[in-house]
Tab-separated table of C-alpha atoms in Angstrom:
chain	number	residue	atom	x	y	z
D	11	UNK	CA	85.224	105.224	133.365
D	12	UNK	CA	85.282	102.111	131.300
D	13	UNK	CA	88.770	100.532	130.638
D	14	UNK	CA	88.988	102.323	126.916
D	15	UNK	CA	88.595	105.772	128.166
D	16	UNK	CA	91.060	104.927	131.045
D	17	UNK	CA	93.300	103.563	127.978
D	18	UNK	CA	92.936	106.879	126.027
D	19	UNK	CA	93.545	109.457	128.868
D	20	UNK	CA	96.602	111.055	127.684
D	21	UNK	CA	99.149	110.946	130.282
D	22	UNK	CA	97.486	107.903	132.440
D	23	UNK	CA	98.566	104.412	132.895
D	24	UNK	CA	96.923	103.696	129.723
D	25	UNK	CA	99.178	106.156	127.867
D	26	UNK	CA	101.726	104.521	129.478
D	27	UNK	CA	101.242	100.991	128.737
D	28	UNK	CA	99.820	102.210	125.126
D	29	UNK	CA	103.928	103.974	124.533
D	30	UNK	CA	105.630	100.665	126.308
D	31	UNK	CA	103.780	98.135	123.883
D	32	UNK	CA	103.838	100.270	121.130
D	33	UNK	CA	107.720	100.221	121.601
D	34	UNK	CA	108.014	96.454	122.184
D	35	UNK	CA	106.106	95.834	118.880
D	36	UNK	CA	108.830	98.250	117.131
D	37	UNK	CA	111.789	96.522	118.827
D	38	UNK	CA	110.311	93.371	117.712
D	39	UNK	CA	109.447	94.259	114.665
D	40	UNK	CA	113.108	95.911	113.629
D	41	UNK	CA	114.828	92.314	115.362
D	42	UNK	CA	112.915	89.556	113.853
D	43	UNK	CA	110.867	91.415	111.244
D	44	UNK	CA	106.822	91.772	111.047
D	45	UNK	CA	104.930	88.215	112.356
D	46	UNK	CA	107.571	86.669	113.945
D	47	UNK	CA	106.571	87.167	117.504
D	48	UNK	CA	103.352	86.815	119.748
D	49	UNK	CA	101.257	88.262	121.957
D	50	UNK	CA	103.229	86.919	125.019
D	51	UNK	CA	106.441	87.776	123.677
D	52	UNK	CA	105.560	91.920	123.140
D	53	UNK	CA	103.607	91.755	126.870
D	54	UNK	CA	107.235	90.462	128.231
D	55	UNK	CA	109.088	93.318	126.838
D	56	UNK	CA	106.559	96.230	127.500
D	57	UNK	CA	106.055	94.970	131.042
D	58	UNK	CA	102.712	94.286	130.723
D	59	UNK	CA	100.135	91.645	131.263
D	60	UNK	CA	99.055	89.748	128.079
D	61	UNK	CA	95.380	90.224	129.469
D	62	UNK	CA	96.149	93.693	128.961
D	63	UNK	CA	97.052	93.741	125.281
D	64	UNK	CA	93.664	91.347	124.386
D	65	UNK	CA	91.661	93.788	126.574
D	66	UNK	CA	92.761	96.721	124.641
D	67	UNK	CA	93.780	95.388	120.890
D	68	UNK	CA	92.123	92.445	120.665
D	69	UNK	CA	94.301	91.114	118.745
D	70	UNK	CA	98.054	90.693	117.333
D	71	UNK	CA	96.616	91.792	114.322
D	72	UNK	CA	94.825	94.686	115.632
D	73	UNK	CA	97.897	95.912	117.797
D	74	UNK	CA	100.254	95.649	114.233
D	75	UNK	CA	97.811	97.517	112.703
D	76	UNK	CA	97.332	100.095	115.321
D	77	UNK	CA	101.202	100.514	115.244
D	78	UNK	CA	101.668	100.796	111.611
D	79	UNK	CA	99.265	103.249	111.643
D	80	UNK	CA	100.819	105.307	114.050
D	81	UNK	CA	103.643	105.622	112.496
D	82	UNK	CA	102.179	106.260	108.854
D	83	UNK	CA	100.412	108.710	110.168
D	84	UNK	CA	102.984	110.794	111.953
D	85	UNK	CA	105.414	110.367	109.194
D	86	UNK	CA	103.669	110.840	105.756
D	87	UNK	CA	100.816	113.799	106.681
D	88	UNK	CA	99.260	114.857	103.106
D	89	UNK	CA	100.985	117.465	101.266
D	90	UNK	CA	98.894	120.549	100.183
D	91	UNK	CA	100.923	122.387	97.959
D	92	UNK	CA	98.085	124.459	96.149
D	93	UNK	CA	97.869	122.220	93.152
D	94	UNK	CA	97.386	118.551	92.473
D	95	UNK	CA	100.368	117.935	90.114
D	96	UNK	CA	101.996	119.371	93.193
D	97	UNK	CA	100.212	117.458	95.735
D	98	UNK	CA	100.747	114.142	94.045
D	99	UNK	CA	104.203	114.657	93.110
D	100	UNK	CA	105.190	115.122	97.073
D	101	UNK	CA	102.442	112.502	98.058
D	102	UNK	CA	104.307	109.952	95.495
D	103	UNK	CA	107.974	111.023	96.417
D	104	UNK	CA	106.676	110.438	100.361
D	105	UNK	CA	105.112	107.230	99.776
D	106	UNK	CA	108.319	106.197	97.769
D	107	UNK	CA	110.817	107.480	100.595
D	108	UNK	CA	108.767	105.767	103.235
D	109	UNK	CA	108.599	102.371	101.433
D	110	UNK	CA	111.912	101.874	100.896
D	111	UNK	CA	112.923	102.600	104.102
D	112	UNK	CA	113.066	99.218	106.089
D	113	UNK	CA	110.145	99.963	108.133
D	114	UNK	CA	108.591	100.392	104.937
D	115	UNK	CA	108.951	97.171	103.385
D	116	UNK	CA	107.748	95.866	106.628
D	117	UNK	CA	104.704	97.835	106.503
D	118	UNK	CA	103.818	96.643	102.844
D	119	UNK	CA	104.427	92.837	103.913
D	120	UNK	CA	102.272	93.363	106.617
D	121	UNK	CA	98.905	94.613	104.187
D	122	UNK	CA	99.916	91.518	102.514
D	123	UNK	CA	100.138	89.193	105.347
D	124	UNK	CA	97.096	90.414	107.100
D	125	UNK	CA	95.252	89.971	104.024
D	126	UNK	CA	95.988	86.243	104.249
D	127	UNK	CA	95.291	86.296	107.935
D	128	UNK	CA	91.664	85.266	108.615
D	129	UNK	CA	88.898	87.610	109.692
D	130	UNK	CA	90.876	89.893	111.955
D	131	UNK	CA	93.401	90.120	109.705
D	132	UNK	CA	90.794	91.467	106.448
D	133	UNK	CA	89.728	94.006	109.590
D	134	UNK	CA	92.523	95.259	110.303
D	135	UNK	CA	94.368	95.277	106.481
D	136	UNK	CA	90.598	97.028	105.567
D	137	UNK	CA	91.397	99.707	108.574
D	138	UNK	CA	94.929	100.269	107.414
D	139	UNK	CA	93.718	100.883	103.822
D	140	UNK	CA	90.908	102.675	104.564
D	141	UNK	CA	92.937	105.175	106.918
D	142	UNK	CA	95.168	105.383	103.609
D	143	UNK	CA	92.184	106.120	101.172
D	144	UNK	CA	90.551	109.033	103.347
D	145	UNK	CA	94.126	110.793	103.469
D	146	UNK	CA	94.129	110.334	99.351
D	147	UNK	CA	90.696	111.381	98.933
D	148	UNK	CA	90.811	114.670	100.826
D	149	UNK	CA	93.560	115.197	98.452
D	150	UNK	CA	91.607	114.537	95.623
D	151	UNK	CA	88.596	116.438	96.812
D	152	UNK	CA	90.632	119.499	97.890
D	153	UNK	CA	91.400	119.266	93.629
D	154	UNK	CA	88.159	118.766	92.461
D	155	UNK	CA	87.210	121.877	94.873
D	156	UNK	CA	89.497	124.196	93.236
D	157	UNK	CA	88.235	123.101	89.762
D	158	UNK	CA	91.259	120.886	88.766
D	159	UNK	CA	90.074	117.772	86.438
D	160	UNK	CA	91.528	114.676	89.323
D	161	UNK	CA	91.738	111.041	89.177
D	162	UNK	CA	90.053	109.206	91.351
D	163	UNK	CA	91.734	107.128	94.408
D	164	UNK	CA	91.713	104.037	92.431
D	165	UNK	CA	93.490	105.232	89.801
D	166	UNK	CA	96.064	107.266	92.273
D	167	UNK	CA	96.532	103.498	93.347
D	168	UNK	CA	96.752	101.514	89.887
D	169	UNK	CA	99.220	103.839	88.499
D	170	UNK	CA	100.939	105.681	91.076
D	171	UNK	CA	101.400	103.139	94.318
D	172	UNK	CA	101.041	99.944	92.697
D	173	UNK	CA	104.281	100.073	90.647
D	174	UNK	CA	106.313	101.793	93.608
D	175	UNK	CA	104.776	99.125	95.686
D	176	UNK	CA	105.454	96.160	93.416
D	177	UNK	CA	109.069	97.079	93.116
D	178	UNK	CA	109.202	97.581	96.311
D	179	UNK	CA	107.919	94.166	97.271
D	180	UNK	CA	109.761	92.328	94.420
D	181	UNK	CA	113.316	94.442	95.462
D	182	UNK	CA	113.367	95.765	91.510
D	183	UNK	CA	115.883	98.804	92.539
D	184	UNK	CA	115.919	101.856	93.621
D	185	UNK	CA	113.050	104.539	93.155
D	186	UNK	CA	114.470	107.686	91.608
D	187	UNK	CA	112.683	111.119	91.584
D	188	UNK	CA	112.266	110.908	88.081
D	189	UNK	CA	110.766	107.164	87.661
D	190	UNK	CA	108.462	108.774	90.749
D	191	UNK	CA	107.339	111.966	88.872
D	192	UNK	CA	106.703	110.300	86.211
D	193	UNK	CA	104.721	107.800	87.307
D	194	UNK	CA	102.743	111.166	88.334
D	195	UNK	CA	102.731	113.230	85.194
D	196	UNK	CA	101.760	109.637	83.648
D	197	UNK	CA	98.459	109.736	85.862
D	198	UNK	CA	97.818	113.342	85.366
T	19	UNK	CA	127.616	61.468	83.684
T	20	UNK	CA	127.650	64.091	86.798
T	21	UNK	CA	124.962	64.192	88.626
T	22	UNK	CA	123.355	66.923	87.119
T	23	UNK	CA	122.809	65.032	83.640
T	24	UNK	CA	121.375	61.979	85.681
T	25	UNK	CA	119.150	64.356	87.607
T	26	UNK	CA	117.886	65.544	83.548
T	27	UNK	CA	117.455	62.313	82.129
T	28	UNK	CA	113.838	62.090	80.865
T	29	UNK	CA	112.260	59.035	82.636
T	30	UNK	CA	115.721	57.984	84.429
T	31	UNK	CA	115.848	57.622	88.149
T	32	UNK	CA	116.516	61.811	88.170
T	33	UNK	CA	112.923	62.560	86.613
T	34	UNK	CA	111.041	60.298	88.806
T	35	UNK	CA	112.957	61.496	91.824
T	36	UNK	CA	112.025	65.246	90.169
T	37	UNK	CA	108.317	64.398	89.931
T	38	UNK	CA	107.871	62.742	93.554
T	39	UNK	CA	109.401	65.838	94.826
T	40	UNK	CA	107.467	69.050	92.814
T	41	UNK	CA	104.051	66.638	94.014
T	42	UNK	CA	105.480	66.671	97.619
T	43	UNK	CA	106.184	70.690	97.398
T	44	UNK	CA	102.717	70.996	95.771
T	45	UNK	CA	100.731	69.200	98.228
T	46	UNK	CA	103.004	70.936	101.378
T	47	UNK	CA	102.466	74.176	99.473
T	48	UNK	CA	98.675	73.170	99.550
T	49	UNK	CA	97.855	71.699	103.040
T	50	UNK	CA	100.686	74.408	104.538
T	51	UNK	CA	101.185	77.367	102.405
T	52	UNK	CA	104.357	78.480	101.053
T	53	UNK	CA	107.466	78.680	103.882
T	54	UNK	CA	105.572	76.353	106.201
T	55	UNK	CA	107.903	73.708	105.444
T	56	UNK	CA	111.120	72.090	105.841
T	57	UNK	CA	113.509	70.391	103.081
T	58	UNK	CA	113.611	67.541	105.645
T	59	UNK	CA	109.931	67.457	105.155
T	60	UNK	CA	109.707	67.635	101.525
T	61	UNK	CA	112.242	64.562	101.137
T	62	UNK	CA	110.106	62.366	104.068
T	63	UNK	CA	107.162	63.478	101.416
T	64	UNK	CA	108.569	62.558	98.752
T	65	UNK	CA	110.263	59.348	99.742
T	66	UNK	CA	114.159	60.433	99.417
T	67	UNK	CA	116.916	61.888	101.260
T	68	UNK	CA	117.691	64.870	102.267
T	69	UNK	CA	121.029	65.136	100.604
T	70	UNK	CA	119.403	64.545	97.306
T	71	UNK	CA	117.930	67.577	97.513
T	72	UNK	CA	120.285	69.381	98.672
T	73	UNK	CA	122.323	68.369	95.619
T	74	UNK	CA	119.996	68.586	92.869
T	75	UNK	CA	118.534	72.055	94.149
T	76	UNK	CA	120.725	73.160	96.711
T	77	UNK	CA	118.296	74.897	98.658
T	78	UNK	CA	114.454	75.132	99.366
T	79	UNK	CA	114.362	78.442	97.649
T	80	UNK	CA	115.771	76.921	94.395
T	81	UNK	CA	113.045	74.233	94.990
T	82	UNK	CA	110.088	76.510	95.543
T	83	UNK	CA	111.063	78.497	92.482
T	84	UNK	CA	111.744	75.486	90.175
T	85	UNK	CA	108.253	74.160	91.189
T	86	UNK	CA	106.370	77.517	90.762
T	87	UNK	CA	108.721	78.127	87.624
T	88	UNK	CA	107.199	74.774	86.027
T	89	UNK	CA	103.412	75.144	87.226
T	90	UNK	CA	103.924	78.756	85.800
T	91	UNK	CA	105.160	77.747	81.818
T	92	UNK	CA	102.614	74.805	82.068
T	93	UNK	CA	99.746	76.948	82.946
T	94	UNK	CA	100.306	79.954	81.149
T	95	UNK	CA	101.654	79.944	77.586
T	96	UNK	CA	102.537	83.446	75.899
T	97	UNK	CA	99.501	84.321	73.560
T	98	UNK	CA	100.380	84.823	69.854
T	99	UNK	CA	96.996	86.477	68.288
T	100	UNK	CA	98.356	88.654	65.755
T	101	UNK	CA	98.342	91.988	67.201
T	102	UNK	CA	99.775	93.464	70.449
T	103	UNK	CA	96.441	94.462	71.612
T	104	UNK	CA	95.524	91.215	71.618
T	105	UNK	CA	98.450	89.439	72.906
T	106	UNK	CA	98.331	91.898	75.694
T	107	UNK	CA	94.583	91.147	76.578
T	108	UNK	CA	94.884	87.474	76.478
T	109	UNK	CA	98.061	87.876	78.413
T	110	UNK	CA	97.025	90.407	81.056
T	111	UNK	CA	93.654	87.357	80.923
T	112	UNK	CA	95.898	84.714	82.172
T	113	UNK	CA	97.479	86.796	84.358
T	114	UNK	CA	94.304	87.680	86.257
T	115	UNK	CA	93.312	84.580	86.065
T	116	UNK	CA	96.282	82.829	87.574
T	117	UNK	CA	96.736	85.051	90.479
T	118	UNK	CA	93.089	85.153	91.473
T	119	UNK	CA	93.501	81.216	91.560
T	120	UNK	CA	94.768	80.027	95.395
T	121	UNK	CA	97.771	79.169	93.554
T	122	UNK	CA	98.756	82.171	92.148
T	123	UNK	CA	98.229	84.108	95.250
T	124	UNK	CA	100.752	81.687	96.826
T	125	UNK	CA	102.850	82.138	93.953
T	126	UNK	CA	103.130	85.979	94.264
T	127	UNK	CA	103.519	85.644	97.909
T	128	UNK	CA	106.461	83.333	96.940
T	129	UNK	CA	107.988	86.389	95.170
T	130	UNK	CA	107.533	88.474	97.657
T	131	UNK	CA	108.456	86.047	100.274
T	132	UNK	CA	111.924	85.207	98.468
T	133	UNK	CA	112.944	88.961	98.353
T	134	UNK	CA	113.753	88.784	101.782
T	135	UNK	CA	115.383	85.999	101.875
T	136	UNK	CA	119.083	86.128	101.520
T	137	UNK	CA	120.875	85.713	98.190
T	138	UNK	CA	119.402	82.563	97.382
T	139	UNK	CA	116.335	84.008	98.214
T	140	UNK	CA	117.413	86.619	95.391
T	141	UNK	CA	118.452	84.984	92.886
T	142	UNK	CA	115.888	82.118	93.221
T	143	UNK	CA	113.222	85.691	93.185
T	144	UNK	CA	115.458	86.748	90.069
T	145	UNK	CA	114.970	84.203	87.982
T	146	UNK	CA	111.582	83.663	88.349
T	147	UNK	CA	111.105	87.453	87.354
T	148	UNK	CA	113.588	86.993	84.535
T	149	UNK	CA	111.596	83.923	83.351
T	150	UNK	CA	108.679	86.234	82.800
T	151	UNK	CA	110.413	89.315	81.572
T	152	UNK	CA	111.795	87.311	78.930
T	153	UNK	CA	107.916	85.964	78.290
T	154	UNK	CA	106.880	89.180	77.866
T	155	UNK	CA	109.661	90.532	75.641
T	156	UNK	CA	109.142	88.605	73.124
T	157	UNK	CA	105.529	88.958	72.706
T	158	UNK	CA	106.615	92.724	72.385
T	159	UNK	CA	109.601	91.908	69.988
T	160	UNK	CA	106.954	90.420	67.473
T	161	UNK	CA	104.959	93.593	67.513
T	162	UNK	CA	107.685	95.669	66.801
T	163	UNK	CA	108.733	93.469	64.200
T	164	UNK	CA	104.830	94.058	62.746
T	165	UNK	CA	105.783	97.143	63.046
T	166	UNK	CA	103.489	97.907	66.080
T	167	UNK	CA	104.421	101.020	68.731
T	168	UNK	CA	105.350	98.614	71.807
T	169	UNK	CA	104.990	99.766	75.161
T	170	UNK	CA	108.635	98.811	77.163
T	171	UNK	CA	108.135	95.199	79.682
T	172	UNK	CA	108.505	97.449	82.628
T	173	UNK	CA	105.198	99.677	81.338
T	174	UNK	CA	103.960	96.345	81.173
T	175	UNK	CA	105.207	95.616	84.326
T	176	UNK	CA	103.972	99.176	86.179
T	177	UNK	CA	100.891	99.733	84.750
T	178	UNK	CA	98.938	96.194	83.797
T	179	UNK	CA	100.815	93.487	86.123
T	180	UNK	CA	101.607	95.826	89.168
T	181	UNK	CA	97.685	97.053	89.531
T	182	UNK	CA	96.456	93.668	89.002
T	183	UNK	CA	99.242	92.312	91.677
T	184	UNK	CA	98.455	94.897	94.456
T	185	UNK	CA	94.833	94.544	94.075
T	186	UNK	CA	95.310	90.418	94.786
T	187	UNK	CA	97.823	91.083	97.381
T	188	UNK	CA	95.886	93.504	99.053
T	189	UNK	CA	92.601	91.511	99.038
T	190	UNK	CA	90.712	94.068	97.315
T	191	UNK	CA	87.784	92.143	94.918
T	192	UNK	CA	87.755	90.779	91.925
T	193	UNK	CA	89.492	91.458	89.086
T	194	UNK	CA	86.980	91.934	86.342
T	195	UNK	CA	87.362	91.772	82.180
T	196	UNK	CA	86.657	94.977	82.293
T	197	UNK	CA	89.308	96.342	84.523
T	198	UNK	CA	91.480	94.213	83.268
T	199	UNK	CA	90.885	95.458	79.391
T	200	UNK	CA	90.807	99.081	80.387
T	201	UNK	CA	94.430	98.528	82.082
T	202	UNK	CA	96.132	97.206	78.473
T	203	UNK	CA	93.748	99.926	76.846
T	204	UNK	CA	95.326	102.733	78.946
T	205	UNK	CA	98.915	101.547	78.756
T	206	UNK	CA	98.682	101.156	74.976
């Protein structure tokens, strides 16, 4: 058993050490905010060698990523209400309730910051978007299947996430349920 | 005369102190990045003190923004062609242009930077956005004074800037004529 399937027993050391630096990178991220801390510094808190973080992640990058991810994930599953308009609307009022939470913002100024940080960084801001897309696109097809006319994931993007996400990033106010609907209806 | 009027004096000790300091910002901003510098640095730069900063600007967010603010208006003069659709495409033009440039990206990482920043950070991040809201608005006041239906400056805002924006945040390819075109076609 090579150290990566020792890493994703569930319920091993590596399960262990996977929760304990997944926690450190939280704690660090909610004190001194996304990018402010190193490799060392999130080995010290989980307990852990750094060795052990390069062995598994690779990188800082890879590690944020893997955390962001995560949490996305477990937070924000698709809706699948019966109907796109449906869909979309609870898909747009998630994304807006998640990003302007503060772990959130966070999340959006990491994409950003990855995207300016060097190889690893495209990897792992391409990984966190793709992860993003396939969600969107089962969506989409899941439409397209029950003969609804559907936009594709671009589109969903331009129109629907952009704005939330340029307000968002900018700190333009507030995103109501109506401004979010409509952003919807807009697409639709 | 305060100091504030000497600082404004065209050609007076206040410009050429003003000129050796937005070329010491530029270059840091070039060699560094944005936020990879000091005020302390900037002044050593730029041949002055510290204090003089301090009290012209009063901060390195008012600096950044005053320096981005001026590269912004020199580079990128409202369009006046006659008709909104038009003005839009030559705007949304320079737009894309300017953001895909290394400048630009730094510049809308400035933006998003400065959000989180305090309330210097906010206001400085205010009145850079208020600088081009006001742009905007009146390129849209002269087509409803044509008598053109005008789109609102946050449509503009949502649904040609905020696509555009994400897409060179996020690191995701070029942003073609054609996309750009389509997005003023669809809003108007």
């Amino acid at each position: 058993m090579d150290e990566q399937q020792r890493a994703r027993r569930p319920g091993g050391r590596g399960a262990r050490v996977g929760a304990a630096v997944h926690q450190a990178v939280t704690d660090l991220i909610s004190e001194r905010g996304y990018g402010k801390f190193s490799v060392g510094e999130v080995a010290a808190r989980a307990g852990v060698a750094d060795s052990s973080i390069y062995r598994r992640w690779g990188s800082l990058e890879t590690l944020l990523t893997d955390v962001a991810l995560t949490r996305l994930n477990a937070r924000s599953p698709m809706p699948d209400t019966g109907s796109l308009a449906g869909d979309l609307r609870a898909y747009a009022a998630n994304v807006a309730r998640e990003i302007t939470g503060p772990d959130g913002l966070a999340l959006l100024r990491l994409s950003v910051a990855l995207s300016s940080n060097g190889q690893q960084g495209l990897q792992a801001r391409d990984d966190l978007l793709a992860e993003r897309t396939r969600q969107l696109q089962s969506m989409l097809d899941r439409a397209r299947d029950r003969g609804e006319h559907a936009p594709d994931a671009f589109g969903v993007l331009d129109h629907v996430l952009a704005p939330m996400y340029i307000r968002v990033l900018l700190g333009m106010g507030p995103l109501t349920p109506d401004y979010v609907d409509g952003l919807v209806d807009r697409l639709l």
